[in-house]
């Protein structure tokens, strides 16, 4: 029944003319100090400067160079180590060993997780091995590594693989389990199985967890290597940054010890910001998988 049939009069159309919006006042440009304060790099540099000043103040209060050299004295020792080439040589030696163990750990972690998501036996193997070996500190295996592989890079690579493998495998496997079922069904509908299913569906979908696992594995490997080189260097008389720290500690060059520690920290910061942050920016953040 229409409005005319029911006797009800149709409402007249009314047009409302809205007033124009007021012009928004343009915001004044920020002052230079406000722009600097909004820059993350400037804020982090300010934090480091405050820490250096506190360190220098504590060293001057202690007034004992053997116990606590100041930040300026450590900086001089660091520059001297760079100029004579010893710090770069030690750092390159450590990084070369680290890359071998890190790469081997990544390959083994992907093999184990691929088997775990493909077969029930692989899943049982992964859960059993991670429960056994993940709580075991990698440095605790160094005596056995020295017994099995002798005084060489093989011992260090062995403990590095242990430090990287289990943490990375757990992160990758948890990322695989979190992949939405719709993506899994799409992969099965296309007939993907085994490695093709893992490479085509699981790895792209679980990339945030994989990158997080790579970052954790790197941190574990780097600190394990430095700790292992302290023992390894003391046993064989050669090594990387860990041996550099140990040797200067024995010779009571505390400023060089702090310079070696500063090199360890700087390399860690460089890898974190230049490698992993860049990897996240060009992959998971660019693809909208992470804010």
mmCIF file of C-alpha atoms in Angstrom, residues 25-291:
data_model
loop_
_atom_site.group_PDB
_atom_site.id
_atom_site.type_symbol
_atom_site.label_atom_id
_atom_site.label_comp_id
_atom_site.label_asym_id
_atom_site.label_seq_id
_atom_site.Cartn_x
_atom_site.Cartn_y
_atom_site.Cartn_z
ATOM 1 C CA UNK A 25 45.029 27.709 10.444
ATOM 2 C CA UNK A 26 48.275 26.298 9.141
ATOM 3 C CA UNK A 27 50.423 24.861 11.876
ATOM 4 C CA UNK A 28 53.630 26.679 12.538
ATOM 5 C CA UNK A 29 56.740 24.614 11.739
ATOM 6 C CA UNK A 30 58.353 22.895 14.682
ATOM 7 C CA UNK A 31 61.404 24.444 16.209
ATOM 8 C CA UNK A 32 64.738 22.763 15.545
ATOM 9 C CA UNK A 33 64.993 21.315 19.050
ATOM 10 C CA UNK A 34 61.475 19.830 18.735
ATOM 11 C CA UNK A 35 62.424 18.176 15.441
ATOM 12 C CA UNK A 36 65.574 16.761 16.997
ATOM 13 C CA UNK A 37 63.635 15.432 19.964
ATOM 14 C CA UNK A 38 61.280 13.534 17.657
ATOM 15 C CA UNK A 39 64.191 11.781 15.936
ATOM 16 C CA UNK A 40 64.793 8.316 17.446
ATOM 17 C CA UNK A 41 68.502 8.335 16.589
ATOM 18 C CA UNK A 42 69.041 11.611 18.422
ATOM 19 C CA UNK A 43 67.232 10.312 21.499
ATOM 20 C CA UNK A 44 69.307 7.138 21.546
ATOM 21 C CA UNK A 45 72.506 9.142 21.100
ATOM 22 C CA UNK A 46 71.487 11.297 24.054
ATOM 23 C CA UNK A 47 70.976 8.196 26.193
ATOM 24 C CA UNK A 48 74.431 6.900 25.224
ATOM 25 C CA UNK A 49 75.966 10.268 26.030
ATOM 26 C CA UNK A 50 74.369 10.274 29.477
ATOM 27 C CA UNK A 51 75.659 6.767 30.123
ATOM 28 C CA UNK A 52 79.166 7.802 29.050
ATOM 29 C CA UNK A 53 79.090 10.824 31.349
ATOM 30 C CA UNK A 54 77.903 8.666 34.264
ATOM 31 C CA UNK A 55 80.670 6.162 33.484
ATOM 32 C CA UNK A 56 83.316 8.899 33.405
ATOM 33 C CA UNK A 57 82.018 10.345 36.670
ATOM 34 C CA UNK A 58 82.130 6.925 38.365
ATOM 35 C CA UNK A 59 85.677 6.339 37.096
ATOM 36 C CA UNK A 60 86.874 9.704 38.397
ATOM 37 C CA UNK A 61 85.218 9.046 41.737
ATOM 38 C CA UNK A 62 86.870 5.603 42.002
ATOM 39 C CA UNK A 63 90.237 7.017 40.844
ATOM 40 C CA UNK A 64 91.584 3.555 40.023
ATOM 41 C CA UNK A 65 92.407 2.908 36.359
ATOM 42 C CA UNK A 66 93.070 -0.755 37.055
ATOM 43 C CA UNK A 67 89.594 -1.239 38.514
ATOM 44 C CA UNK A 68 87.519 1.081 36.333
ATOM 45 C CA UNK A 69 89.060 3.114 33.499
ATOM 46 C CA UNK A 70 87.048 6.083 32.336
ATOM 47 C CA UNK A 71 85.062 6.417 29.144
ATOM 48 C CA UNK A 72 87.665 8.718 27.596
ATOM 49 C CA UNK A 73 90.522 6.363 28.442
ATOM 50 C CA UNK A 74 88.559 3.437 26.996
ATOM 51 C CA UNK A 75 87.857 5.458 23.841
ATOM 52 C CA UNK A 76 91.578 6.119 23.456
ATOM 53 C CA UNK A 77 92.343 2.403 23.848
ATOM 54 C CA UNK A 78 89.603 1.597 21.319
ATOM 55 C CA UNK A 79 91.015 4.024 18.748
ATOM 56 C CA UNK A 80 94.523 2.671 19.343
ATOM 57 C CA UNK A 81 93.237 -0.874 18.777
ATOM 58 C CA UNK A 82 91.674 0.252 15.497
ATOM 59 C CA UNK A 83 94.818 2.013 14.333
ATOM 60 C CA UNK A 84 97.164 -0.884 15.020
ATOM 61 C CA UNK A 85 94.678 -3.278 13.359
ATOM 62 C CA UNK A 86 94.326 -5.699 16.251
ATOM 63 C CA UNK A 87 90.654 -5.011 17.019
ATOM 64 C CA UNK A 88 89.503 -5.311 13.377
ATOM 65 C CA UNK A 89 91.532 -8.483 12.932
ATOM 66 C CA UNK A 90 90.054 -10.061 16.051
ATOM 67 C CA UNK A 91 86.544 -8.954 15.127
ATOM 68 C CA UNK A 92 86.794 -10.407 11.616
ATOM 69 C CA UNK A 93 88.078 -13.677 13.022
ATOM 70 C CA UNK A 94 85.133 -13.881 15.419
ATOM 71 C CA UNK A 95 82.592 -12.975 12.732
ATOM 72 C CA UNK A 96 83.955 -15.541 10.285
ATOM 73 C CA UNK A 97 83.488 -18.316 12.835
ATOM 74 C CA UNK A 98 80.101 -16.940 13.839
ATOM 75 C CA UNK A 99 78.760 -16.944 10.280
ATOM 76 C CA UNK A 100 79.712 -20.592 9.801
ATOM 77 C CA UNK A 101 77.936 -21.755 12.947
ATOM 78 C CA UNK A 102 74.980 -19.419 12.411
ATOM 79 C CA UNK A 103 74.407 -20.551 8.820
ATOM 80 C CA UNK A 104 74.660 -24.225 9.775
ATOM 81 C CA UNK A 105 72.203 -23.713 12.642
ATOM 82 C CA UNK A 106 69.700 -21.992 10.317
ATOM 83 C CA UNK A 107 69.856 -24.831 7.789
ATOM 84 C CA UNK A 108 69.380 -27.509 10.445
ATOM 85 C CA UNK A 109 66.509 -25.578 12.056
ATOM 86 C CA UNK A 110 64.643 -25.348 8.735
ATOM 87 C CA UNK A 111 65.227 -29.050 8.064
ATOM 88 C CA UNK A 112 63.857 -30.058 11.471
ATOM 89 C CA UNK A 113 60.813 -27.791 11.268
ATOM 90 C CA UNK A 114 60.058 -28.919 7.702
ATOM 91 C CA UNK A 115 60.045 -32.513 8.882
ATOM 92 C CA UNK A 116 57.937 -31.536 11.903
ATOM 93 C CA UNK A 117 55.164 -29.965 9.830
ATOM 94 C CA UNK A 118 55.286 -32.732 7.229
ATOM 95 C CA UNK A 119 55.279 -35.908 9.315
ATOM 96 C CA UNK A 120 54.147 -36.976 12.748
ATOM 97 C CA UNK A 121 57.514 -38.601 13.443
ATOM 98 C CA UNK A 122 59.290 -35.344 12.612
ATOM 99 C CA UNK A 123 57.034 -33.467 15.026
ATOM 100 C CA UNK A 124 57.853 -35.955 17.795
ATOM 101 C CA UNK A 125 61.566 -35.712 17.026
ATOM 102 C CA UNK A 126 61.514 -31.906 17.164
ATOM 103 C CA UNK A 127 59.539 -31.717 20.405
ATOM 104 C CA UNK A 128 61.771 -34.319 22.074
ATOM 105 C CA UNK A 129 65.069 -32.772 20.990
ATOM 106 C CA UNK A 130 64.055 -29.223 21.892
ATOM 107 C CA UNK A 131 62.858 -30.348 25.310
ATOM 108 C CA UNK A 132 66.213 -32.072 25.878
ATOM 109 C CA UNK A 133 68.722 -29.619 24.458
ATOM 110 C CA UNK A 134 67.140 -26.174 24.534
ATOM 111 C CA UNK A 135 67.606 -25.747 28.329
ATOM 112 C CA UNK A 136 71.245 -26.901 28.032
ATOM 113 C CA UNK A 137 73.683 -23.945 27.917
ATOM 114 C CA UNK A 138 75.802 -24.040 24.787
ATOM 115 C CA UNK A 139 78.975 -23.125 26.674
ATOM 116 C CA UNK A 140 78.537 -26.270 28.794
ATOM 117 C CA UNK A 141 79.217 -28.347 25.665
ATOM 118 C CA UNK A 142 82.566 -26.692 25.011
ATOM 119 C CA UNK A 143 84.644 -29.279 26.959
ATOM 120 C CA UNK A 144 83.054 -32.073 24.927
ATOM 121 C CA UNK A 145 83.522 -30.070 21.730
ATOM 122 C CA UNK A 146 87.221 -29.624 22.491
ATOM 123 C CA UNK A 147 87.476 -33.366 23.129
ATOM 124 C CA UNK A 148 85.670 -34.321 19.922
ATOM 125 C CA UNK A 149 86.894 -31.654 17.484
ATOM 126 C CA UNK A 150 90.162 -30.527 19.060
ATOM 127 C CA UNK A 151 91.574 -27.031 19.308
ATOM 128 C CA UNK A 152 90.151 -25.486 16.181
ATOM 129 C CA UNK A 153 87.145 -23.783 14.659
ATOM 130 C CA UNK A 154 85.192 -27.034 14.737
ATOM 131 C CA UNK A 155 84.680 -26.762 18.492
ATOM 132 C CA UNK A 156 83.391 -23.211 18.252
ATOM 133 C CA UNK A 157 81.111 -24.008 15.300
ATOM 134 C CA UNK A 158 79.653 -26.939 17.221
ATOM 135 C CA UNK A 159 78.631 -24.850 20.232
ATOM 136 C CA UNK A 160 77.349 -22.102 17.929
ATOM 137 C CA UNK A 161 75.080 -24.555 16.120
ATOM 138 C CA UNK A 162 73.699 -25.669 19.468
ATOM 139 C CA UNK A 163 73.047 -22.086 20.570
ATOM 140 C CA UNK A 164 71.215 -21.188 17.342
ATOM 141 C CA UNK A 165 69.391 -24.382 16.420
ATOM 142 C CA UNK A 166 66.858 -24.939 19.180
ATOM 143 C CA UNK A 167 65.709 -21.367 19.757
ATOM 144 C CA UNK A 168 65.302 -20.790 16.025
ATOM 145 C CA UNK A 169 63.516 -24.103 15.494
ATOM 146 C CA UNK A 170 61.018 -23.316 18.260
ATOM 147 C CA UNK A 171 60.265 -19.897 16.781
ATOM 148 C CA UNK A 172 59.869 -21.238 13.264
ATOM 149 C CA UNK A 173 57.630 -24.096 14.388
ATOM 150 C CA UNK A 174 55.419 -21.822 16.498
ATOM 151 C CA UNK A 175 55.133 -19.496 13.496
ATOM 152 C CA UNK A 176 54.122 -22.424 11.289
ATOM 153 C CA UNK A 177 51.451 -23.455 13.778
ATOM 154 C CA UNK A 178 50.006 -19.925 13.771
ATOM 155 C CA UNK A 179 49.461 -19.888 9.993
ATOM 156 C CA UNK A 180 45.699 -19.461 9.301
ATOM 157 C CA UNK A 181 43.827 -22.553 8.200
ATOM 158 C CA UNK A 182 42.561 -20.793 5.073
ATOM 159 C CA UNK A 183 46.126 -20.433 3.794
ATOM 160 C CA UNK A 184 46.806 -24.078 4.581
ATOM 161 C CA UNK A 185 43.701 -25.132 2.671
ATOM 162 C CA UNK A 186 44.706 -22.945 -0.276
ATOM 163 C CA UNK A 187 48.096 -24.632 -0.402
ATOM 164 C CA UNK A 188 46.548 -28.091 -0.258
ATOM 165 C CA UNK A 189 44.069 -27.172 -2.992
ATOM 166 C CA UNK A 190 46.995 -26.256 -5.225
ATOM 167 C CA UNK A 191 48.531 -29.643 -4.490
ATOM 168 C CA UNK A 192 51.497 -28.314 -2.514
ATOM 169 C CA UNK A 193 53.202 -30.880 -0.311
ATOM 170 C CA UNK A 194 56.470 -31.249 1.574
ATOM 171 C CA UNK A 195 59.138 -28.599 0.861
ATOM 172 C CA UNK A 196 56.959 -26.839 -1.750
ATOM 173 C CA UNK A 197 54.189 -26.435 0.826
ATOM 174 C CA UNK A 198 56.655 -25.076 3.407
ATOM 175 C CA UNK A 199 58.363 -22.671 0.977
ATOM 176 C CA UNK A 200 55.193 -21.480 -0.726
ATOM 177 C CA UNK A 201 52.748 -21.184 2.168
ATOM 178 C CA UNK A 202 54.253 -21.577 5.630
ATOM 179 C CA UNK A 203 57.449 -19.528 5.392
ATOM 180 C CA UNK A 204 55.835 -16.365 3.910
ATOM 181 C CA UNK A 205 52.949 -16.516 6.403
ATOM 182 C CA UNK A 206 55.228 -17.185 9.394
ATOM 183 C CA UNK A 207 57.877 -14.632 8.405
ATOM 184 C CA UNK A 208 57.483 -12.405 11.533
ATOM 185 C CA UNK A 209 58.193 -15.387 13.801
ATOM 186 C CA UNK A 210 61.081 -16.485 11.590
ATOM 187 C CA UNK A 211 62.720 -13.039 11.687
ATOM 188 C CA UNK A 212 62.257 -12.944 15.470
ATOM 189 C CA UNK A 213 63.876 -16.370 15.717
ATOM 190 C CA UNK A 214 66.799 -15.271 13.547
ATOM 191 C CA UNK A 215 67.311 -12.263 15.813
ATOM 192 C CA UNK A 216 67.210 -14.400 18.969
ATOM 193 C CA UNK A 217 69.535 -16.972 17.422
ATOM 194 C CA UNK A 218 72.017 -14.240 16.487
ATOM 195 C CA UNK A 219 72.052 -12.871 20.041
ATOM 196 C CA UNK A 220 72.562 -16.351 21.500
ATOM 197 C CA UNK A 221 75.322 -17.150 19.014
ATOM 198 C CA UNK A 222 77.200 -13.867 19.502
ATOM 199 C CA UNK A 223 77.358 -14.058 23.284
ATOM 200 C CA UNK A 224 78.118 -17.799 23.187
ATOM 201 C CA UNK A 225 81.020 -17.192 20.806
ATOM 202 C CA UNK A 226 82.576 -14.499 22.999
ATOM 203 C CA UNK A 227 82.241 -16.685 26.088
ATOM 204 C CA UNK A 228 83.629 -19.719 24.256
ATOM 205 C CA UNK A 229 86.591 -17.767 22.923
ATOM 206 C CA UNK A 230 87.572 -16.876 26.477
ATOM 207 C CA UNK A 231 88.034 -20.588 27.202
ATOM 208 C CA UNK A 232 89.190 -21.483 23.708
ATOM 209 C CA UNK A 233 91.727 -18.691 23.613
ATOM 210 C CA UNK A 234 93.073 -19.638 27.018
ATOM 211 C CA UNK A 235 93.547 -23.189 25.750
ATOM 212 C CA UNK A 236 95.132 -22.549 22.368
ATOM 213 C CA UNK A 237 96.459 -19.004 22.520
ATOM 214 C CA UNK A 238 94.432 -17.732 19.594
ATOM 215 C CA UNK A 239 90.943 -16.496 19.014
ATOM 216 C CA UNK A 240 88.823 -13.477 18.274
ATOM 217 C CA UNK A 241 87.424 -10.737 20.460
ATOM 218 C CA UNK A 242 86.916 -13.072 23.395
ATOM 219 C CA UNK A 243 90.582 -13.984 23.381
ATOM 220 C CA UNK A 244 91.508 -10.288 23.016
ATOM 221 C CA UNK A 245 89.531 -9.517 26.188
ATOM 222 C CA UNK A 246 91.024 -12.474 28.063
ATOM 223 C CA UNK A 247 94.590 -11.691 27.056
ATOM 224 C CA UNK A 248 94.388 -8.036 28.070
ATOM 225 C CA UNK A 249 92.740 -8.973 31.335
ATOM 226 C CA UNK A 250 95.707 -11.230 32.155
ATOM 227 C CA UNK A 251 98.115 -8.410 31.291
ATOM 228 C CA UNK A 252 96.059 -5.965 33.432
ATOM 229 C CA UNK A 253 95.240 -3.652 30.509
ATOM 230 C CA UNK A 254 91.770 -2.908 31.800
ATOM 231 C CA UNK A 255 91.175 -0.112 29.311
ATOM 232 C CA UNK A 256 91.759 -2.578 26.462
ATOM 233 C CA UNK A 257 89.372 -5.017 28.141
ATOM 234 C CA UNK A 258 86.679 -2.331 28.086
ATOM 235 C CA UNK A 259 87.625 -1.500 24.493
ATOM 236 C CA UNK A 260 87.074 -5.134 23.539
ATOM 237 C CA UNK A 261 83.710 -5.137 25.314
ATOM 238 C CA UNK A 262 82.804 -1.921 23.487
ATOM 239 C CA UNK A 263 83.643 -3.617 20.180
ATOM 240 C CA UNK A 264 81.352 -6.523 21.075
ATOM 241 C CA UNK A 265 78.509 -4.133 21.887
ATOM 242 C CA UNK A 266 79.044 -2.038 18.746
ATOM 243 C CA UNK A 267 79.013 -5.076 16.484
ATOM 244 C CA UNK A 268 75.825 -6.269 18.161
ATOM 245 C CA UNK A 269 74.171 -2.880 17.667
ATOM 246 C CA UNK A 270 75.320 -2.690 14.048
ATOM 247 C CA UNK A 271 73.915 -6.113 13.184
ATOM 248 C CA UNK A 272 70.662 -5.362 15.006
ATOM 249 C CA UNK A 273 70.063 -2.044 13.253
ATOM 250 C CA UNK A 274 71.614 -2.620 9.837
ATOM 251 C CA UNK A 275 70.606 -6.247 9.257
ATOM 252 C CA UNK A 276 67.539 -7.255 11.233
ATOM 253 C CA UNK A 277 65.756 -3.894 11.305
ATOM 254 C CA UNK A 278 66.326 -3.555 7.563
ATOM 255 C CA UNK A 279 65.080 -7.104 7.006
ATOM 256 C CA UNK A 280 61.917 -6.365 8.966
ATOM 257 C CA UNK A 281 61.360 -3.085 7.146
ATOM 258 C CA UNK A 282 61.650 -4.532 3.641
ATOM 259 C CA UNK A 283 59.605 -7.671 4.394
ATOM 260 C CA UNK A 284 57.090 -7.929 7.226
ATOM 261 C CA UNK A 285 56.468 -4.202 7.686
ATOM 262 C CA UNK A 286 56.344 -3.488 3.981
ATOM 263 C CA UNK A 287 53.864 -6.314 3.475
ATOM 264 C CA UNK A 288 51.667 -5.134 6.355
ATOM 265 C CA UNK A 289 52.310 -8.190 8.520
ATOM 266 C CA UNK A 290 53.672 -6.137 11.403
ATOM 267 C CA UNK A 291 53.259 -2.553 12.578
#
